[in-house]
PDB file of C-alpha atoms and ligand atoms in Angstrom:
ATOM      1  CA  UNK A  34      20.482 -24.699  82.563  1.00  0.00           C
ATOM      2  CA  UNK A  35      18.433 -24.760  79.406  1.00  0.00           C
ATOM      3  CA  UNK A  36      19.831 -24.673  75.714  1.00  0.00           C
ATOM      4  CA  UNK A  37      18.697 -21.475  74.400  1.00  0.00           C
ATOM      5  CA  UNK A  38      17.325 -23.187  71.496  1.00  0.00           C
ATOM      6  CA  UNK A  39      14.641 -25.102  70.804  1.00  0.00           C
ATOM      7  CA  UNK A  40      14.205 -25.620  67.573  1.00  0.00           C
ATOM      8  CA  UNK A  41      17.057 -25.603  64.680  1.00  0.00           C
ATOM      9  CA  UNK A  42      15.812 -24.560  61.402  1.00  0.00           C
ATOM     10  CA  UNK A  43      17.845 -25.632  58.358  1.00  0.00           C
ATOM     11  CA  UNK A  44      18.614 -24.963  54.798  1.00  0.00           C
ATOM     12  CA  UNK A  45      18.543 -27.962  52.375  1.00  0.00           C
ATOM     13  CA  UNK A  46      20.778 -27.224  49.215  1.00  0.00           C
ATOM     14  CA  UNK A  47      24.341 -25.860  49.280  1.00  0.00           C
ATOM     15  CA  UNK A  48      23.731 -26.169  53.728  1.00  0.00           C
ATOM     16  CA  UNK A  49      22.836 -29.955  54.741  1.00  0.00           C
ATOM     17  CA  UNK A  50      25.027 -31.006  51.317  1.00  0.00           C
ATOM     18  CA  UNK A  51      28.027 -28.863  49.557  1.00  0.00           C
ATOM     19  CA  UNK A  52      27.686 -26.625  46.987  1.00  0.00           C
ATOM     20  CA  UNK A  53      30.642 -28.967  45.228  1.00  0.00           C
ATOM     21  CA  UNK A  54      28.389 -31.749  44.640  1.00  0.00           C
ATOM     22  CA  UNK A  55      27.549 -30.777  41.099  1.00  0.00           C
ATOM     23  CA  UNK A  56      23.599 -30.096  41.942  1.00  0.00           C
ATOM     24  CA  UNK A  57      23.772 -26.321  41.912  1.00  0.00           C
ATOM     25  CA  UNK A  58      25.939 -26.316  38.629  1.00  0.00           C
ATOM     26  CA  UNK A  59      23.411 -28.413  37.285  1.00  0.00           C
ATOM     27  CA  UNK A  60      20.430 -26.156  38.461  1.00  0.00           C
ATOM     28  CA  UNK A  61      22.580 -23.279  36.540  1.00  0.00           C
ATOM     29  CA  UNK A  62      22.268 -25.093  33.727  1.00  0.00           C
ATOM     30  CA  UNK A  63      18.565 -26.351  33.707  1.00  0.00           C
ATOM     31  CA  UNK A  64      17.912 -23.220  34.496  1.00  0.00           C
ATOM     32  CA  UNK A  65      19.633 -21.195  31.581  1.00  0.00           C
ATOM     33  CA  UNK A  66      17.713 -24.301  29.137  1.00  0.00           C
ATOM     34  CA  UNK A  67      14.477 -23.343  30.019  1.00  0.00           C
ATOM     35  CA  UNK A  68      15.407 -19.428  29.593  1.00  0.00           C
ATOM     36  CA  UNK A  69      16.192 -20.664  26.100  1.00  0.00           C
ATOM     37  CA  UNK A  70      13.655 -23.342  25.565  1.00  0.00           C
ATOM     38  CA  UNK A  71      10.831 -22.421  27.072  1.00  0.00           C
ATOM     39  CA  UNK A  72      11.123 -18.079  27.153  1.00  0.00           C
ATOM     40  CA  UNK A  73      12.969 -17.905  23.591  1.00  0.00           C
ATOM     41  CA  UNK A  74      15.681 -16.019  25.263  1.00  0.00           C
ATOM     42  CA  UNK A  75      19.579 -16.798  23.291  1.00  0.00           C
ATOM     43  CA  UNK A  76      22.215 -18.290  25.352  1.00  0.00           C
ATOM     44  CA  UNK A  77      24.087 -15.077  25.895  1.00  0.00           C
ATOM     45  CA  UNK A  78      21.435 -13.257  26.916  1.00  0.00           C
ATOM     46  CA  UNK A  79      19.812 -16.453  29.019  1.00  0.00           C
ATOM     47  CA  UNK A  80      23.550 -16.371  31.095  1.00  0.00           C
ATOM     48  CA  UNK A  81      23.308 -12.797  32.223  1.00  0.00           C
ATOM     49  CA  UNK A  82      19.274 -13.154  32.987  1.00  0.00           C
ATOM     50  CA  UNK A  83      19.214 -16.087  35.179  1.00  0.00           C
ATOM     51  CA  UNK A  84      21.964 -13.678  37.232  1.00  0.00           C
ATOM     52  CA  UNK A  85      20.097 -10.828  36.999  1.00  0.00           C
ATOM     53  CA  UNK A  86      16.450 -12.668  37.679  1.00  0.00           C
ATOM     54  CA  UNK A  87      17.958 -14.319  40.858  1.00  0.00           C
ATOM     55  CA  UNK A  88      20.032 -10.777  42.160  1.00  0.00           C
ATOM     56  CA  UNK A  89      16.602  -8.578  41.433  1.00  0.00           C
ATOM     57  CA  UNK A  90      13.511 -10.707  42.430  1.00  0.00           C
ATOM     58  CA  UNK A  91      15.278 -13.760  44.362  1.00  0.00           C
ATOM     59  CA  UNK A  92      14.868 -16.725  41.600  1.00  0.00           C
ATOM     60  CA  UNK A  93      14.372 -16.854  37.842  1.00  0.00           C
ATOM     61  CA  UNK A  94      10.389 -18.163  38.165  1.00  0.00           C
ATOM     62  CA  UNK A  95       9.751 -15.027  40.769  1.00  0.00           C
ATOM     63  CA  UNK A  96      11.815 -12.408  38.004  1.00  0.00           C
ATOM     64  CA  UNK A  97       9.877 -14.418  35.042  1.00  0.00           C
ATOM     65  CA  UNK A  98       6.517 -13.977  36.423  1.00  0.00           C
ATOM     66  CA  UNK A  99       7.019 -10.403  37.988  1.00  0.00           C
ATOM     67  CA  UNK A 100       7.961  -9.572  34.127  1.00  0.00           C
ATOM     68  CA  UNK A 101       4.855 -10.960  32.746  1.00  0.00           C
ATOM     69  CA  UNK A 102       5.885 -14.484  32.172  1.00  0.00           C
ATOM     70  CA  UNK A 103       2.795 -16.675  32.917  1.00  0.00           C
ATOM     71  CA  UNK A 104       5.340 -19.498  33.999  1.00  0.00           C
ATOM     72  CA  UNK A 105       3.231 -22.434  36.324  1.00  0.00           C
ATOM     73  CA  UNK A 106       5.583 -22.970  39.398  1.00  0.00           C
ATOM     74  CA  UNK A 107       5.222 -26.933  38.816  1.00  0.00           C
ATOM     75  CA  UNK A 108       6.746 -26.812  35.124  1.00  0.00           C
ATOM     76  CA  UNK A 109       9.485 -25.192  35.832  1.00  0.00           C
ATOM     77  CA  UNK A 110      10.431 -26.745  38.768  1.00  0.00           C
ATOM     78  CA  UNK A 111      10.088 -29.938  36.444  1.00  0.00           C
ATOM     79  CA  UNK A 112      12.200 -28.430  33.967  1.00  0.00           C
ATOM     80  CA  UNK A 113      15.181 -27.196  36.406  1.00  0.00           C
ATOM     81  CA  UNK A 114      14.594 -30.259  38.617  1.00  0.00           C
ATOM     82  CA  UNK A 115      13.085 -32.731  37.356  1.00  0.00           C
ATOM     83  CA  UNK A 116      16.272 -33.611  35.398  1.00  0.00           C
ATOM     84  CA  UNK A 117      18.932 -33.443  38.169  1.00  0.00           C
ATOM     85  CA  UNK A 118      21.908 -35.738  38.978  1.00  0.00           C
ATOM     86  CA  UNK A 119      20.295 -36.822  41.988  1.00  0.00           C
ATOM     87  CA  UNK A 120      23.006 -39.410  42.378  1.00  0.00           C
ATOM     88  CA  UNK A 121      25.791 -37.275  42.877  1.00  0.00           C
ATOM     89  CA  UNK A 122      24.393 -36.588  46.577  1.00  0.00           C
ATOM     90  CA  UNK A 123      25.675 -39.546  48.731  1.00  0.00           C
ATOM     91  CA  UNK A 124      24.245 -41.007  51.946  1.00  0.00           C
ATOM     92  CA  UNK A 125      25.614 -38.934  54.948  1.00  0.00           C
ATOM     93  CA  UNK A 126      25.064 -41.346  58.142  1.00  0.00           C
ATOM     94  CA  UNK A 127      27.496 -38.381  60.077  1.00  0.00           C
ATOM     95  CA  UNK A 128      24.923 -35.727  59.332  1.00  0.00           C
ATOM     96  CA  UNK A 129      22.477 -37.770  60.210  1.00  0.00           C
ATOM     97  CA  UNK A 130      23.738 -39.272  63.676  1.00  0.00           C
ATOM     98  CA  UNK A 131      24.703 -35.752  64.452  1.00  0.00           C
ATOM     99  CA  UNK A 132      20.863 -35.121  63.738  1.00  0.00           C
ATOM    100  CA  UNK A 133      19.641 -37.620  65.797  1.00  0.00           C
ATOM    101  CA  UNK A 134      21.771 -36.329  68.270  1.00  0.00           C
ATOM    102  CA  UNK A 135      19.700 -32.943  68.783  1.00  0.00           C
ATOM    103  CA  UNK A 136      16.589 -33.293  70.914  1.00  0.00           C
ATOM    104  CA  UNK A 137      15.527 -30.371  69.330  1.00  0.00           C
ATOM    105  CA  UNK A 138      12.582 -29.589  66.766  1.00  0.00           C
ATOM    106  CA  UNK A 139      14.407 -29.581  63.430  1.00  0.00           C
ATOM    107  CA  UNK A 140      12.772 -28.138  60.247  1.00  0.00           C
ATOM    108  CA  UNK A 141      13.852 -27.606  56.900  1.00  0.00           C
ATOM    109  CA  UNK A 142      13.040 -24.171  55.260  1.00  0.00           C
ATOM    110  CA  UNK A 143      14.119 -24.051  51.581  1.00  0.00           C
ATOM    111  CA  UNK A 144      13.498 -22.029  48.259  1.00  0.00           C
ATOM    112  CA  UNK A 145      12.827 -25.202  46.383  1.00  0.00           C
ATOM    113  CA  UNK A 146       9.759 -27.108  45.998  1.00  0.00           C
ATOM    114  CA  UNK A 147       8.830 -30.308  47.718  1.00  0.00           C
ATOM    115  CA  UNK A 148       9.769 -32.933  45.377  1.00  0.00           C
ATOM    116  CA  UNK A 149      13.482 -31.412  45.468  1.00  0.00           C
ATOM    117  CA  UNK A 150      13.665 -31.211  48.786  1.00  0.00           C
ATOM    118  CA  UNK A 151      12.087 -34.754  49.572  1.00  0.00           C
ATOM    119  CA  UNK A 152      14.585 -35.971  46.660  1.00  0.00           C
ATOM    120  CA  UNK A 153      17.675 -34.619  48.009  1.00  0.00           C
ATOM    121  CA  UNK A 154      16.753 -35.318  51.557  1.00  0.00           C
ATOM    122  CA  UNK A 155      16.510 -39.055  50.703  1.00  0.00           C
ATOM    123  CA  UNK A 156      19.631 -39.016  48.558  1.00  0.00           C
ATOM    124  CA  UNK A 157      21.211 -37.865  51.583  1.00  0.00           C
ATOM    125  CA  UNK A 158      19.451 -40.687  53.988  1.00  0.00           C
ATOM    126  CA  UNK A 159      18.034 -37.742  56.524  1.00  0.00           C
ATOM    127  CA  UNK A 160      14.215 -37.847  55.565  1.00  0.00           C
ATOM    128  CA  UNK A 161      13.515 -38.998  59.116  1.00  0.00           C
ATOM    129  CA  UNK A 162      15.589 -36.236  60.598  1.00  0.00           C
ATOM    130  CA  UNK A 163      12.974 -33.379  60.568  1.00  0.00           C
ATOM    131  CA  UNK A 164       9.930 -32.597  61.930  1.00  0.00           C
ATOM    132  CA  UNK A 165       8.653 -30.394  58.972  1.00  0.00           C
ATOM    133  CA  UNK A 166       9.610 -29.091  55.556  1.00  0.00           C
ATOM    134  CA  UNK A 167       8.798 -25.547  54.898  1.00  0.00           C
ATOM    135  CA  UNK A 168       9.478 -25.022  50.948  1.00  0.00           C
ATOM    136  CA  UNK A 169       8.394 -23.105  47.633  1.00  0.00           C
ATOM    137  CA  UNK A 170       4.523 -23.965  48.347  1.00  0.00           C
ATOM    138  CA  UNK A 171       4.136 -23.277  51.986  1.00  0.00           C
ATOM    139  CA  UNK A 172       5.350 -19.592  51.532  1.00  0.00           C
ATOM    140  CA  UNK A 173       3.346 -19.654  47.655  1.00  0.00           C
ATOM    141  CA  UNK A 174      -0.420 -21.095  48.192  1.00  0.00           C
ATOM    142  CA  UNK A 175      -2.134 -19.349  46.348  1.00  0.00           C
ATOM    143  CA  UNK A 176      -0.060 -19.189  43.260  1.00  0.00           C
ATOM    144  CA  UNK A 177      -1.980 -21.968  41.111  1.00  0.00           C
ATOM    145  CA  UNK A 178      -5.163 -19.559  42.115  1.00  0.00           C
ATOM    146  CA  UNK A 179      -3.594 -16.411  40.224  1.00  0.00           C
ATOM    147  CA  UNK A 180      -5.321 -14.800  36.717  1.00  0.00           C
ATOM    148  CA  UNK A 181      -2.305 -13.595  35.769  1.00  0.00           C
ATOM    149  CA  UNK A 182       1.437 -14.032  36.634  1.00  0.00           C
ATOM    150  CA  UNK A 183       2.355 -10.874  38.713  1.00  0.00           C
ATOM    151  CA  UNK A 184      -1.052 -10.741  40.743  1.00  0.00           C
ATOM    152  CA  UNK A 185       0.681 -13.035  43.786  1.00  0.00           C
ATOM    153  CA  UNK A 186       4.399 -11.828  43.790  1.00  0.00           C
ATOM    154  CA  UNK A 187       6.816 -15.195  44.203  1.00  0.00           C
ATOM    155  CA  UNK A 188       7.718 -15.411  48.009  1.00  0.00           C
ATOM    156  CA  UNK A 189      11.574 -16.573  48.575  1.00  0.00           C
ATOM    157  CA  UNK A 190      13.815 -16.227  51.042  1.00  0.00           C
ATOM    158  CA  UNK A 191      15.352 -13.618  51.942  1.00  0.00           C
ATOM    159  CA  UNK A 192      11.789 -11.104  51.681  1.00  0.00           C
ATOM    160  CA  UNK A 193      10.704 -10.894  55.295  1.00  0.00           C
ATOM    161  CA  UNK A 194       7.250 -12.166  54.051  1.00  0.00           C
ATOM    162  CA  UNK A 195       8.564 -15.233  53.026  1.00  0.00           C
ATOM    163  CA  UNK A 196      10.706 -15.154  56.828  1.00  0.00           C
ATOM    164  CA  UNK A 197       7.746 -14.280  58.415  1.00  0.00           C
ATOM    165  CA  UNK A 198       5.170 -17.167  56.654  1.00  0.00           C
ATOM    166  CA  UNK A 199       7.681 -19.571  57.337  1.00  0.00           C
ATOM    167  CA  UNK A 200       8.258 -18.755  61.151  1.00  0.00           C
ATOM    168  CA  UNK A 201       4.161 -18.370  61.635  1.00  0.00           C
ATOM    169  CA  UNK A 202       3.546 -22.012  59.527  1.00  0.00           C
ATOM    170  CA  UNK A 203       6.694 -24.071  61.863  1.00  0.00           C
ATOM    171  CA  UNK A 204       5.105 -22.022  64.804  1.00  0.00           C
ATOM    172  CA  UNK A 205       8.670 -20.810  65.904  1.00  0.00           C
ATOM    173  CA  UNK A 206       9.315 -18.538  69.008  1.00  0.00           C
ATOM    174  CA  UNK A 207      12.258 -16.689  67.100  1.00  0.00           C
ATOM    175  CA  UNK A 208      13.927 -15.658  70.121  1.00  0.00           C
ATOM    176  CA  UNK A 209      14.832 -19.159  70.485  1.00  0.00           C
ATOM    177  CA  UNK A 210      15.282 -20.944  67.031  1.00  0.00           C
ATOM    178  CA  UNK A 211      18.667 -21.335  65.446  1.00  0.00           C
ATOM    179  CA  UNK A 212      18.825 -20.756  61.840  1.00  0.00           C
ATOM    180  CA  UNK A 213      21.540 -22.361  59.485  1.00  0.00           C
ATOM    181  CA  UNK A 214      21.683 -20.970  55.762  1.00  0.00           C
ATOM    182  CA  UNK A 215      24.542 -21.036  53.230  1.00  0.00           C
ATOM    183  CA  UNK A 216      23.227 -17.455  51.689  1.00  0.00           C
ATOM    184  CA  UNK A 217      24.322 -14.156  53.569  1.00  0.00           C
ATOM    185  CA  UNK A 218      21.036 -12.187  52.724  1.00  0.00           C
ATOM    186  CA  UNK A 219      18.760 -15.114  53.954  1.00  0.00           C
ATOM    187  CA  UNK A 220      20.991 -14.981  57.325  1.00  0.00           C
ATOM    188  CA  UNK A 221      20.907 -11.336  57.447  1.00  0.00           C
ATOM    189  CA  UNK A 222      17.181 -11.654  56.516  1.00  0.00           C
ATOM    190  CA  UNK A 223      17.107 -13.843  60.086  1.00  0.00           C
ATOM    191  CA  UNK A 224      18.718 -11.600  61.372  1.00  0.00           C
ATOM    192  CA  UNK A 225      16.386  -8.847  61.571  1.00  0.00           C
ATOM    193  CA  UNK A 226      13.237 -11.078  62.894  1.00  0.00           C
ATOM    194  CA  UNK A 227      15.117 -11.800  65.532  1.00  0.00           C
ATOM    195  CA  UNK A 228      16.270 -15.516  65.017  1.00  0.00           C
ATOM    196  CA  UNK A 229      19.800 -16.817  66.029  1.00  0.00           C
ATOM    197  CA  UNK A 230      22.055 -17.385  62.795  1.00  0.00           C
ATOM    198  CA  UNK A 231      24.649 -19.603  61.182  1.00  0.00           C
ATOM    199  CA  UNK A 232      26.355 -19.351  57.993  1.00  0.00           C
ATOM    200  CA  UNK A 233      27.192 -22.168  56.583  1.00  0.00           C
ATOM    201  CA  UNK A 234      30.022 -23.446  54.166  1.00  0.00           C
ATOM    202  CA  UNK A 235      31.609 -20.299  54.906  1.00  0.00           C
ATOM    203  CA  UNK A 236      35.172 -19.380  56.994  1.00  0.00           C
ATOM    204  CA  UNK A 237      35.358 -16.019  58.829  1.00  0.00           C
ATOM    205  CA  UNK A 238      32.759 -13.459  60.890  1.00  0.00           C
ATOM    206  CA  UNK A 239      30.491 -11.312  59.023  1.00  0.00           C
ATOM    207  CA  UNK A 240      27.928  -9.100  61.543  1.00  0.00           C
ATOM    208  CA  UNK A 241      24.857 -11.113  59.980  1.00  0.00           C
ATOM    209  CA  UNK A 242      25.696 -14.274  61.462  1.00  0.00           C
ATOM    210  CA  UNK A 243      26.176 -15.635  65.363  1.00  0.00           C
ATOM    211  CA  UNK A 244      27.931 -18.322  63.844  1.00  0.00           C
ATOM    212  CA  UNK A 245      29.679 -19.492  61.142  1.00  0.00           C
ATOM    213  CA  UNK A 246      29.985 -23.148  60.321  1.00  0.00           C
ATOM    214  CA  UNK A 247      32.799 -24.342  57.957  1.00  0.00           C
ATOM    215  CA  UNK A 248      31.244 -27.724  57.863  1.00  0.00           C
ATOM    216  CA  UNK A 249      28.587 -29.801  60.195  1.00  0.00           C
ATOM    217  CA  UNK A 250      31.763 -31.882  61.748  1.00  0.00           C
ATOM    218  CA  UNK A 251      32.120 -28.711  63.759  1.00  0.00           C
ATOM    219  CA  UNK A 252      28.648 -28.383  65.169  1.00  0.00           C
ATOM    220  CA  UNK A 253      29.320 -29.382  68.596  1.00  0.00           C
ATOM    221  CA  UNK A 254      32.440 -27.752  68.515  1.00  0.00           C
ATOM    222  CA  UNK A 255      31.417 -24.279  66.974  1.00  0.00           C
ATOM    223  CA  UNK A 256      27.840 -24.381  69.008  1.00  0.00           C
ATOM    224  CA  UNK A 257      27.975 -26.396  71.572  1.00  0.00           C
ATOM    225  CA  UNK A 258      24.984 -24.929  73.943  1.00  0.00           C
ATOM    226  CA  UNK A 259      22.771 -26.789  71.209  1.00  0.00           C
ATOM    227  CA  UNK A 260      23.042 -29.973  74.025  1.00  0.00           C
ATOM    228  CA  UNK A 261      23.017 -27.819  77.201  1.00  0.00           C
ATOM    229  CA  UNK A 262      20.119 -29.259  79.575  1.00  0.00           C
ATOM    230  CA  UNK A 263      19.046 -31.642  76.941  1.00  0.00           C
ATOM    231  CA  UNK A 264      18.302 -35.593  76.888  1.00  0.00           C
ATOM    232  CA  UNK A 265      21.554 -36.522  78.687  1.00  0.00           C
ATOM    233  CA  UNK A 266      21.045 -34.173  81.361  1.00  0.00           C
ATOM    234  CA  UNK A 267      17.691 -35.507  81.927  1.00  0.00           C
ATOM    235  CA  UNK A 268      19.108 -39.189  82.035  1.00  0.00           C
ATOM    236  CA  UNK A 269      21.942 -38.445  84.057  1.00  0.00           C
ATOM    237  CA  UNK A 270      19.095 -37.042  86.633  1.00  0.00           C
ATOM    238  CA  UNK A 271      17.007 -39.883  86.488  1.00  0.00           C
ATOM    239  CA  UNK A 272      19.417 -42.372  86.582  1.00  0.00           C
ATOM    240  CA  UNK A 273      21.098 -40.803  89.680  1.00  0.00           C
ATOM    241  CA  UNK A 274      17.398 -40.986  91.430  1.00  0.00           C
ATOM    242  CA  UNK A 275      17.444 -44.746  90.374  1.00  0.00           C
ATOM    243  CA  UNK A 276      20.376 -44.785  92.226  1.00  0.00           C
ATOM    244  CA  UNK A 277      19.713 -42.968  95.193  1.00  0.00           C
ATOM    245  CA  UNK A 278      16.432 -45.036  95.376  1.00  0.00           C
ATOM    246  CA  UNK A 279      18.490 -48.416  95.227  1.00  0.00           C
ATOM    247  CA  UNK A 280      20.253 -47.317  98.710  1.00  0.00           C
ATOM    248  CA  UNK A 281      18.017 -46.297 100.097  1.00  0.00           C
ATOM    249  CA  UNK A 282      16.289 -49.328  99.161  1.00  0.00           C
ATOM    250  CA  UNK A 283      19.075 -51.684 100.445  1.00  0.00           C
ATOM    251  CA  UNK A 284      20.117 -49.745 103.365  1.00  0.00           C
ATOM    252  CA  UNK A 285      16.513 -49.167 105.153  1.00  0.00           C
ATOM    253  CA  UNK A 286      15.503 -52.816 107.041  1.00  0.00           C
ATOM    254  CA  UNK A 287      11.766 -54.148 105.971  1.00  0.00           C
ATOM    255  CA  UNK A 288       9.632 -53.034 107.666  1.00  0.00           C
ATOM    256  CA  UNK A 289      11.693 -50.148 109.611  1.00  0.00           C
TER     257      UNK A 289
HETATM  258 MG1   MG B 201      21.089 -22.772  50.218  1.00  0.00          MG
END
């Protein structure tokens, strides 16, 4: 029997690293800065925004530029990244031998751009683990093309154009890709095209998800079809032909 998966497609921050690390408070915060700094908004009103921006058009840039803001996608990632405690993300040689582990195509699909996700995947010692990284500028190309800032919408997670880009650039048969996110409306959002889903981080069933993963520890546990049919089952054949070959080897006479 065959795993029913194969590829696993994962999401980077809060999902292959905690939420409790301190990155996404910082993000908050870089984010709320540049509302201030860069926008001229005032703190109070900069709070309530960056909530707002992120519950109406998915992120701050995409509200900022649907509004009008000409903000370029590579400054403000530079602001709200470019100044994170990187540190604070540790080596995880578990993750990563559980990683290793899956035979699997493995692909990262975030909201953040490249140098994030490159950064934190290093941080975290997996930047070997995956085959591809689908991020802010494979589902925005032609964003540094536009004449002015609403003329290419920003496409995020969960929009099923950004779902859709993403599954069409990692070439994914849907039917059989697993999809881990920490966020219920990109799961739900995977959902509906069809993919198998996992919430991560997160305790409890909610109809979105086929799974849900308190932690990666519990992968094997919580989904454990991931192996079925893989790598060991094709050694386990092989090695028991070896075998079979070796007595018949030693039990026919030369030159029977
Ligand atoms: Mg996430």
């Amino acid at each position: 029997m065959d795993s029913p998966f194969n590829c696993l497609i994962f999401d980077l921050d809060d999902t292959l690293y905690p939420s409790k690390t301190g990155i996404a408070q910082a993000v908050k915060k870089n984010i709320e800065d540049f509302l201030i700094e860069k926008c001229g908004f005032s703190e109070t009103k900069a709070s309530s925004l960056r909530v707002e921006l992120f519950k109406t058009y998915g992120s701050t840039l995409a509200g900022l530029r649907a509004l009008g803001y000409d903000i370029d996608a590579d400054d403000y990632h530079g602001f709200v990244h470019g100044r994170l405690p990187y540190d604070l993300i540790k080596p995880d040689s578990q993750l990563r031998n559980l990683l290793h582990s899956i035979p699997q195509r493995k692909i990262i699909f975030t909201n953040s751009d490249m140098n994030h996700a490159i950064k934190c995947l290093k941080r975290l010692g997996l930047e070997d683990c995956f085959e591809q990284i689908i991020c802010f500028e494979t589902m925005n190309p032609n964003l540094p093309n536009a004449t002015r800032p609403d003329e290419f919408p920003v496409l995020l997670k969960p929009s099923m154009d950004a779902m859709k880009i993403a599954l069409d650039v990692a070439n994914v048969d849907s039917r059989r890709a697993l999809f881990f996110d920490d966020n219920i409306r990109n799961v739900g959002a995977g959902k509906v095209l069809g993919l198998r889903t996992v919430l991560v981080g997160k305790t409890g069933k909610i109809k979105e998800a086929d799974y849900v993963l308190e932690n990666f520890n519990n992968l094997a546990q919580v989904i454990p079809e991931i192996w079925v049919g893989q790598s060991n089952g094709g050694n386990e054949r092989i090695s028991r032909t070896r075998s079979e070959l070796e007595s018949i080897l030693t039990t026919t006479p030369v030159g029977a």
